[in-house]
Amino acid sequence: MSAATSYTALADAPPMAGMPRLSTVSAPLQEPSSALLPAGDEVPATSAASEVSVKTDDTLTRIRERGRILLGYRQTAVPFSYVDAQDQPMGLAWALCQRIVPALQREMAMPELRSTPVRIIEQMRGPLIKGDAIDIDCAPSTVTAAREQQVAFSLPYYAAHVRLMVRRGAGIDSIDDLRGLRLAVVQGTTAERLVRAQHARAGFQLLMARDYDDAFRMLRERRAQALALDDVLLEGLRATSKTPDAYRIVGEPLSGQAEYYALVMPKDDPAFKDKVDAVLAAMFRSGEMARLQRESFRAALSSRGHDLPLAPSAETMALWERGARYGAEQEASASSPAAGS
């Protein structure tokens, strides 16, 4: 069983195919590049998949043959994966991938290896990974049993809980106050699964959104009276809005189990997963993960002047501590008497 598997949550709805957006920048992407395509340029998933010259289960071989590593990102998943004013990907999950690329360059002896950002939505994650259109999804993806049937997960790097956000003064304090009202949720998220489980009992109308920005627009324009999403993503939407004080996060978590975020990779390639996990484990041990978390959360609000909680939760800290032991646990397992029997 992989390290990520031990964090598995309940199954969610299967993702759906979509349209990626491609652009090429040099790796490592420590600084934003200006080489992204202009906003609105979209290409079909089949075009992205055509970057792969030979179908193979070896991710590093595919990367070597195409000369690029394809990295997925989101447009509005603040503070983990989103774009800045210049349409450049940024955020904590994106920053993690920018630490992984140089390690792969060294591993493959390919200093010329380039990165191609691929803009995707939640429903596209599984199909594009399976279709070799992205090698790593650098976004806040929750580890679930259903998704593990399609993709592999890295060591988890963050913990969150699904809650509700409402307009201030709406008189809504929990999901039980939504009878006869409209609740927005992003299709393909674990929040969708959780609210569907309470749909019949609570009696609300469910509105399906394409992405985080679409869901928040429903709340902002009063088409929905509440929005269900991970609390840290709700904080990002609230804090980066024009009127953050107009919204509040209410109620208890919709599940007693935390959502654990991990990077997403192709399934059945343990060698590639081990290389990604080794980079993350080194970051957990050195304290770089904590530094990147603080910097990424601050950067999300640098031009807006609103507050975003910076301190990681106790559950997140526990993930970092466990991740820091990854290398030692692997070595101990390999050298144990049972391993050689």
Short mmCIF file of C-alpha atoms in Angstrom, two decimals, residues 13-339:
data_model
loop_
_atom_site.label_atom_id
_atom_site.label_comp_id
_atom_site.label_asym_id
_atom_site.label_seq_id
_atom_site.Cartn_x
_atom_site.Cartn_y
_atom_site.Cartn_z
CA ALA A 13 -18.28 10.86 -8.57
CA PRO A 14 -16.11 10.00 -11.62
CA PRO A 15 -14.58 12.94 -13.47
CA MET A 16 -15.58 13.96 -16.98
CA ALA A 17 -13.52 14.87 -20.00
CA GLY A 18 -12.78 18.48 -20.83
CA MET A 19 -10.55 20.83 -22.75
CA PRO A 20 -6.95 21.62 -21.74
CA ARG A 21 -5.11 24.83 -22.35
CA LEU A 22 -1.45 24.49 -23.27
CA SER A 23 1.52 26.83 -23.15
CA THR A 24 5.24 26.28 -23.03
CA VAL A 25 7.73 27.81 -20.58
CA SER A 26 11.26 26.89 -19.60
CA ALA A 27 11.85 24.66 -16.55
CA PRO A 28 12.44 25.07 -13.73
CA LEU A 29 9.70 27.68 -13.43
CA GLN A 30 10.94 29.49 -10.35
CA GLU A 31 9.88 32.77 -11.94
CA PRO A 32 6.69 33.26 -13.99
CA SER A 33 7.22 33.11 -17.76
CA SER A 34 5.55 35.31 -20.32
CA ALA A 35 5.21 32.49 -22.85
CA LEU A 36 1.65 31.42 -21.99
CA LEU A 37 -0.90 31.63 -24.78
CA PRO A 38 -3.31 34.58 -24.66
CA ALA A 39 -6.47 34.09 -22.61
CA GLY A 40 -9.11 32.07 -24.42
CA ASP A 41 -6.76 29.92 -26.52
CA GLU A 42 -7.97 26.36 -26.03
CA VAL A 43 -6.95 23.09 -27.62
CA PRO A 44 -8.72 19.72 -27.46
CA ALA A 45 -7.54 17.01 -25.07
CA THR A 46 -6.50 14.98 -28.09
CA SER A 47 -4.08 17.73 -29.09
CA ALA A 48 -2.49 17.70 -25.66
CA ALA A 49 -2.25 13.93 -25.74
CA SER A 50 -0.53 14.11 -29.12
CA GLU A 51 2.52 15.53 -27.29
CA VAL A 52 3.22 11.89 -26.42
CA SER A 53 5.16 10.22 -29.22
CA VAL A 54 5.00 6.66 -27.90
CA LYS A 55 2.40 5.17 -25.58
CA THR A 56 4.19 3.65 -22.60
CA ASP A 57 3.56 3.06 -18.91
CA ASP A 58 6.94 4.64 -18.06
CA THR A 59 6.30 8.31 -17.35
CA LEU A 60 9.96 9.29 -17.48
CA THR A 61 10.29 7.65 -20.91
CA ARG A 62 7.32 9.64 -22.20
CA ILE A 63 8.80 12.86 -20.78
CA ARG A 64 12.19 12.12 -22.33
CA GLU A 65 10.74 11.32 -25.75
CA ARG A 66 8.61 14.44 -25.95
CA GLY A 67 11.27 16.63 -24.29
CA ARG A 68 8.68 18.23 -22.00
CA ILE A 69 6.90 17.60 -18.73
CA LEU A 70 3.21 18.51 -18.80
CA LEU A 71 1.95 20.16 -15.59
CA GLY A 72 -1.74 20.70 -14.85
CA TYR A 73 -2.98 23.78 -12.98
CA ARG A 74 -6.23 25.58 -12.12
CA GLN A 75 -7.24 29.13 -12.85
CA THR A 76 -8.92 30.09 -9.56
CA ALA A 77 -7.96 27.56 -6.84
CA VAL A 78 -6.46 30.23 -4.55
CA PRO A 79 -4.05 29.80 -2.76
CA PHE A 80 -2.91 26.48 -4.27
CA SER A 81 -3.19 26.76 -8.05
CA TYR A 82 -4.33 29.87 -9.91
CA VAL A 83 -3.10 32.55 -12.31
CA ASP A 84 -1.76 36.02 -11.57
CA ALA A 85 -2.46 39.28 -13.40
CA GLN A 86 -0.10 38.17 -16.20
CA ASP A 87 -1.98 34.85 -16.57
CA GLN A 88 0.96 32.93 -15.07
CA PRO A 89 0.34 29.83 -12.88
CA MET A 90 1.20 30.22 -9.20
CA GLY A 91 0.19 28.96 -5.75
CA LEU A 92 1.44 26.37 -3.28
CA ALA A 93 0.71 23.25 -5.37
CA TRP A 94 2.25 24.89 -8.42
CA ALA A 95 5.34 25.80 -6.38
CA LEU A 96 5.75 22.17 -5.33
CA CYS A 97 5.87 21.10 -8.96
CA GLN A 98 8.51 23.74 -9.65
CA ARG A 99 10.72 22.00 -7.07
CA ILE A 100 10.09 18.60 -8.66
CA VAL A 101 11.04 19.59 -12.21
CA PRO A 102 14.72 20.41 -11.41
CA ALA A 103 15.03 17.09 -9.58
CA LEU A 104 13.77 15.28 -12.68
CA GLN A 105 16.17 17.29 -14.85
CA ARG A 106 19.06 16.02 -12.74
CA GLU A 107 17.71 12.47 -12.58
CA MET A 108 17.29 12.31 -16.35
CA ALA A 109 20.44 14.32 -17.14
CA MET A 110 18.25 16.67 -19.18
CA PRO A 111 19.00 20.28 -18.20
CA GLU A 112 17.11 21.34 -21.32
CA LEU A 113 13.86 19.67 -20.13
CA ARG A 114 10.99 22.11 -20.54
CA SER A 115 7.65 22.47 -18.75
CA THR A 116 4.27 22.92 -20.40
CA PRO A 117 1.49 24.26 -18.14
CA VAL A 118 -1.92 22.78 -18.96
CA ARG A 119 -4.97 24.62 -17.66
CA ILE A 120 -7.68 22.17 -16.59
CA ILE A 121 -10.85 21.91 -14.52
CA GLU A 122 -11.72 19.31 -11.90
CA GLN A 123 -13.61 17.02 -14.29
CA MET A 124 -10.60 16.82 -16.63
CA ARG A 125 -8.04 15.61 -14.10
CA GLY A 126 -8.52 11.85 -14.40
CA PRO A 127 -9.02 11.64 -18.18
CA LEU A 128 -6.02 13.86 -18.96
CA ILE A 129 -3.72 11.94 -16.61
CA LYS A 130 -4.91 8.63 -18.07
CA GLY A 131 -4.54 10.00 -21.60
CA ASP A 132 -0.94 11.15 -20.96
CA ALA A 133 -1.97 14.78 -21.57
CA ILE A 134 -0.50 15.79 -18.20
CA ASP A 135 2.24 14.13 -16.13
CA ILE A 136 1.53 15.83 -12.79
CA ASP A 137 -1.57 17.75 -11.73
CA CYS A 138 -0.29 20.65 -9.63
CA ALA A 139 -3.55 21.53 -7.89
CA PRO A 140 -5.49 20.89 -4.67
CA SER A 141 -6.71 17.35 -5.45
CA THR A 142 -8.23 15.31 -2.63
CA VAL A 143 -7.09 11.70 -2.19
CA THR A 144 -10.11 9.40 -2.59
CA ALA A 145 -10.64 5.69 -3.20
CA ALA A 146 -12.51 6.33 -6.46
CA ARG A 147 -9.74 8.50 -7.87
CA GLU A 148 -7.10 5.94 -6.91
CA GLN A 149 -8.74 3.61 -9.42
CA GLN A 150 -7.63 6.01 -12.16
CA VAL A 151 -4.56 7.90 -10.91
CA ALA A 152 -1.74 7.83 -8.36
CA PHE A 153 -1.29 10.35 -5.55
CA SER A 154 1.87 11.80 -4.07
CA LEU A 155 2.49 12.15 -0.35
CA PRO A 156 -0.31 14.42 0.94
CA TYR A 157 0.75 18.01 1.62
CA TYR A 158 -2.35 19.76 3.02
CA ALA A 159 -5.56 19.07 4.97
CA ALA A 160 -8.91 20.82 4.64
CA HIS A 161 -12.59 20.38 5.56
CA VAL A 162 -15.66 20.90 3.37
CA ARG A 163 -17.87 23.69 4.74
CA LEU A 164 -20.39 26.27 3.51
CA MET A 165 -19.93 29.91 2.54
CA VAL A 166 -22.94 32.25 2.51
CA ARG A 167 -23.65 35.94 2.15
CA ARG A 168 -23.49 37.79 5.45
CA GLY A 169 -26.95 38.36 6.85
CA ALA A 170 -28.52 35.49 4.92
CA GLY A 171 -29.65 33.78 8.12
CA ILE A 172 -27.92 30.53 7.15
CA ASP A 173 -25.76 28.87 9.78
CA SER A 174 -25.68 25.26 8.59
CA ILE A 175 -26.77 22.96 5.78
CA ASP A 176 -30.02 22.36 7.69
CA ASP A 177 -31.03 25.97 6.99
CA LEU A 178 -30.99 25.43 3.21
CA ARG A 179 -34.36 23.72 2.77
CA GLY A 180 -35.94 25.16 -0.38
CA LEU A 181 -32.80 27.20 -1.15
CA ARG A 182 -30.05 26.75 -3.74
CA LEU A 183 -26.59 25.34 -2.97
CA ALA A 184 -23.74 25.66 -5.48
CA VAL A 185 -21.03 23.00 -5.75
CA VAL A 186 -18.24 22.34 -8.25
CA GLN A 187 -18.83 19.22 -10.31
CA GLY A 188 -16.30 16.47 -9.72
CA THR A 189 -15.22 17.62 -6.24
CA THR A 190 -15.53 15.73 -2.98
CA ALA A 191 -17.85 18.54 -1.82
CA GLU A 192 -20.31 17.37 -4.49
CA ARG A 193 -20.34 13.86 -3.04
CA LEU A 194 -20.82 15.14 0.50
CA VAL A 195 -23.73 17.46 -0.29
CA ARG A 196 -25.42 14.85 -2.48
CA ALA A 197 -25.42 12.55 0.54
CA GLN A 198 -27.49 15.15 2.44
CA HIS A 199 -29.58 16.36 -0.48
CA ALA A 200 -32.75 14.36 0.22
CA ARG A 201 -32.69 15.05 3.96
CA ALA A 202 -31.89 18.78 3.82
CA GLY A 203 -34.17 19.56 0.85
CA PHE A 204 -32.05 22.12 -0.99
CA GLN A 205 -31.72 22.62 -4.75
CA LEU A 206 -28.29 21.66 -6.08
CA LEU A 207 -26.60 23.90 -8.67
CA MET A 208 -23.62 22.40 -10.50
CA ALA A 209 -20.69 24.70 -11.32
CA ARG A 210 -17.94 24.15 -13.87
CA ASP A 211 -15.12 25.47 -11.63
CA TYR A 212 -14.47 27.46 -8.44
CA ASP A 213 -14.96 30.84 -10.08
CA ASP A 214 -18.26 29.74 -11.61
CA ALA A 215 -19.49 28.49 -8.22
CA PHE A 216 -18.54 31.71 -6.44
CA ARG A 217 -20.23 33.74 -9.20
CA MET A 218 -23.47 31.90 -8.43
CA LEU A 219 -23.20 32.97 -4.80
CA ARG A 220 -22.11 36.51 -5.62
CA GLU A 221 -25.00 37.02 -8.08
CA ARG A 222 -27.48 35.48 -5.60
CA ARG A 223 -28.35 32.60 -7.91
CA ALA A 224 -27.25 30.37 -5.01
CA GLN A 225 -27.68 31.05 -1.31
CA ALA A 226 -24.67 28.94 -0.29
CA LEU A 227 -21.49 27.43 -1.72
CA ALA A 228 -19.99 24.12 -0.52
CA LEU A 229 -16.22 23.69 -0.90
CA ASP A 230 -13.06 23.02 1.10
CA ASP A 231 -12.65 25.67 3.78
CA VAL A 232 -9.20 26.84 2.66
CA LEU A 233 -10.48 27.29 -0.91
CA LEU A 234 -13.51 29.17 0.41
CA GLU A 235 -11.14 31.45 2.30
CA GLY A 236 -9.24 32.06 -0.92
CA LEU A 237 -12.41 32.93 -2.84
CA ARG A 238 -13.64 35.21 -0.08
CA ALA A 239 -10.34 36.96 0.52
CA THR A 240 -9.69 37.67 -3.16
CA SER A 241 -13.18 39.00 -3.86
CA LYS A 242 -13.94 42.71 -4.13
CA THR A 243 -16.10 42.57 -0.97
CA PRO A 244 -14.68 39.88 1.33
CA ASP A 245 -16.67 41.10 4.34
CA ALA A 246 -19.89 40.34 2.46
CA TYR A 247 -19.32 36.59 2.93
CA ARG A 248 -18.80 34.25 5.84
CA ILE A 249 -17.97 30.58 6.27
CA VAL A 250 -20.52 28.82 8.47
CA GLY A 251 -21.44 25.53 10.07
CA GLU A 252 -19.57 22.42 11.02
CA PRO A 253 -17.54 20.48 8.43
CA LEU A 254 -19.80 18.36 6.24
CA SER A 255 -17.63 15.34 7.05
CA GLY A 256 -15.76 14.32 10.15
CA GLN A 257 -12.84 13.28 7.95
CA ALA A 258 -10.38 15.82 6.57
CA GLU A 259 -9.72 16.21 2.85
CA TYR A 260 -6.04 15.44 2.15
CA TYR A 261 -4.50 17.21 -0.85
CA ALA A 262 -1.84 15.51 -2.98
CA LEU A 263 -0.29 15.92 -6.41
CA VAL A 264 -1.82 13.61 -9.04
CA MET A 265 0.25 11.38 -11.34
CA PRO A 266 -0.22 8.44 -13.73
CA LYS A 267 -1.30 5.20 -12.11
CA ASP A 268 0.88 2.09 -12.04
CA ASP A 269 4.22 3.91 -12.29
CA PRO A 270 5.66 3.49 -8.77
CA ALA A 271 9.15 4.55 -9.86
CA PHE A 272 7.88 7.97 -10.97
CA LYS A 273 5.80 8.33 -7.81
CA ASP A 274 8.83 7.50 -5.66
CA LYS A 275 10.84 10.28 -7.33
CA VAL A 276 8.08 12.82 -6.72
CA ASP A 277 7.60 11.66 -3.13
CA ALA A 278 11.34 11.86 -2.44
CA VAL A 279 11.36 15.55 -3.43
CA LEU A 280 8.33 16.29 -1.24
CA ALA A 281 9.77 14.35 1.71
CA ALA A 282 12.99 16.36 1.51
CA MET A 283 10.91 19.55 1.59
CA PHE A 284 8.99 18.32 4.63
CA ARG A 285 12.25 17.55 6.45
CA SER A 286 14.03 20.79 5.58
CA GLY A 287 11.16 23.10 6.47
CA GLU A 288 10.85 24.33 2.89
CA MET A 289 7.24 23.15 2.77
CA ALA A 290 6.32 25.42 5.67
CA ARG A 291 8.17 28.34 4.07
CA LEU A 292 6.47 27.82 0.70
CA GLN A 293 3.08 27.59 2.40
CA ARG A 294 3.57 30.95 4.10
CA GLU A 295 4.92 32.61 0.96
CA SER A 296 2.20 31.19 -1.29
CA PHE A 297 -0.63 32.21 1.01
CA ARG A 298 0.79 35.73 1.36
CA ALA A 299 1.31 36.08 -2.39
CA ALA A 300 -2.34 35.24 -3.00
CA LEU A 301 -3.34 38.39 -1.11
CA SER A 302 -0.38 40.67 -1.83
CA SER A 303 -2.31 42.98 -4.14
CA ARG A 304 -5.67 42.84 -2.39
CA GLY A 305 -4.99 43.73 1.22
CA HIS A 306 -7.44 41.19 2.65
CA ASP A 307 -6.75 38.50 5.22
CA LEU A 308 -6.14 34.83 4.45
CA PRO A 309 -5.35 32.48 7.36
CA LEU A 310 -1.64 31.72 7.11
CA ALA A 311 -1.08 29.21 9.90
CA PRO A 312 -1.39 25.55 8.81
CA SER A 313 -3.80 23.43 10.86
CA ALA A 314 -2.69 20.73 13.27
CA GLU A 315 -3.85 18.15 10.72
CA THR A 316 -1.65 19.74 8.05
CA MET A 317 1.33 19.82 10.40
CA ALA A 318 0.78 16.12 11.12
CA LEU A 319 0.87 15.40 7.36
CA TRP A 320 4.19 17.24 7.08
CA GLU A 321 5.66 15.31 10.01
CA ARG A 322 4.55 12.01 8.54
CA GLY A 323 5.83 12.98 5.10
CA ALA A 324 9.22 13.88 6.56
CA ARG A 325 9.62 10.25 7.66
CA TYR A 326 8.94 8.89 4.17
CA GLY A 327 12.54 8.20 3.15
CA ALA A 328 13.48 6.62 6.47
CA GLU A 329 10.39 4.38 6.40
CA GLN A 330 11.21 3.24 2.87
CA GLU A 331 14.79 2.38 3.82
CA ALA A 332 13.73 0.58 6.98
CA SER A 333 11.20 -1.48 5.05
CA ALA A 334 13.77 -2.42 2.42
CA SER A 335 16.38 -3.47 4.97
CA SER A 336 14.05 -5.41 7.31
CA PRO A 337 14.39 -9.22 7.48
CA ALA A 338 10.82 -9.58 6.20
CA ALA A 339 11.67 -7.60 3.08
#
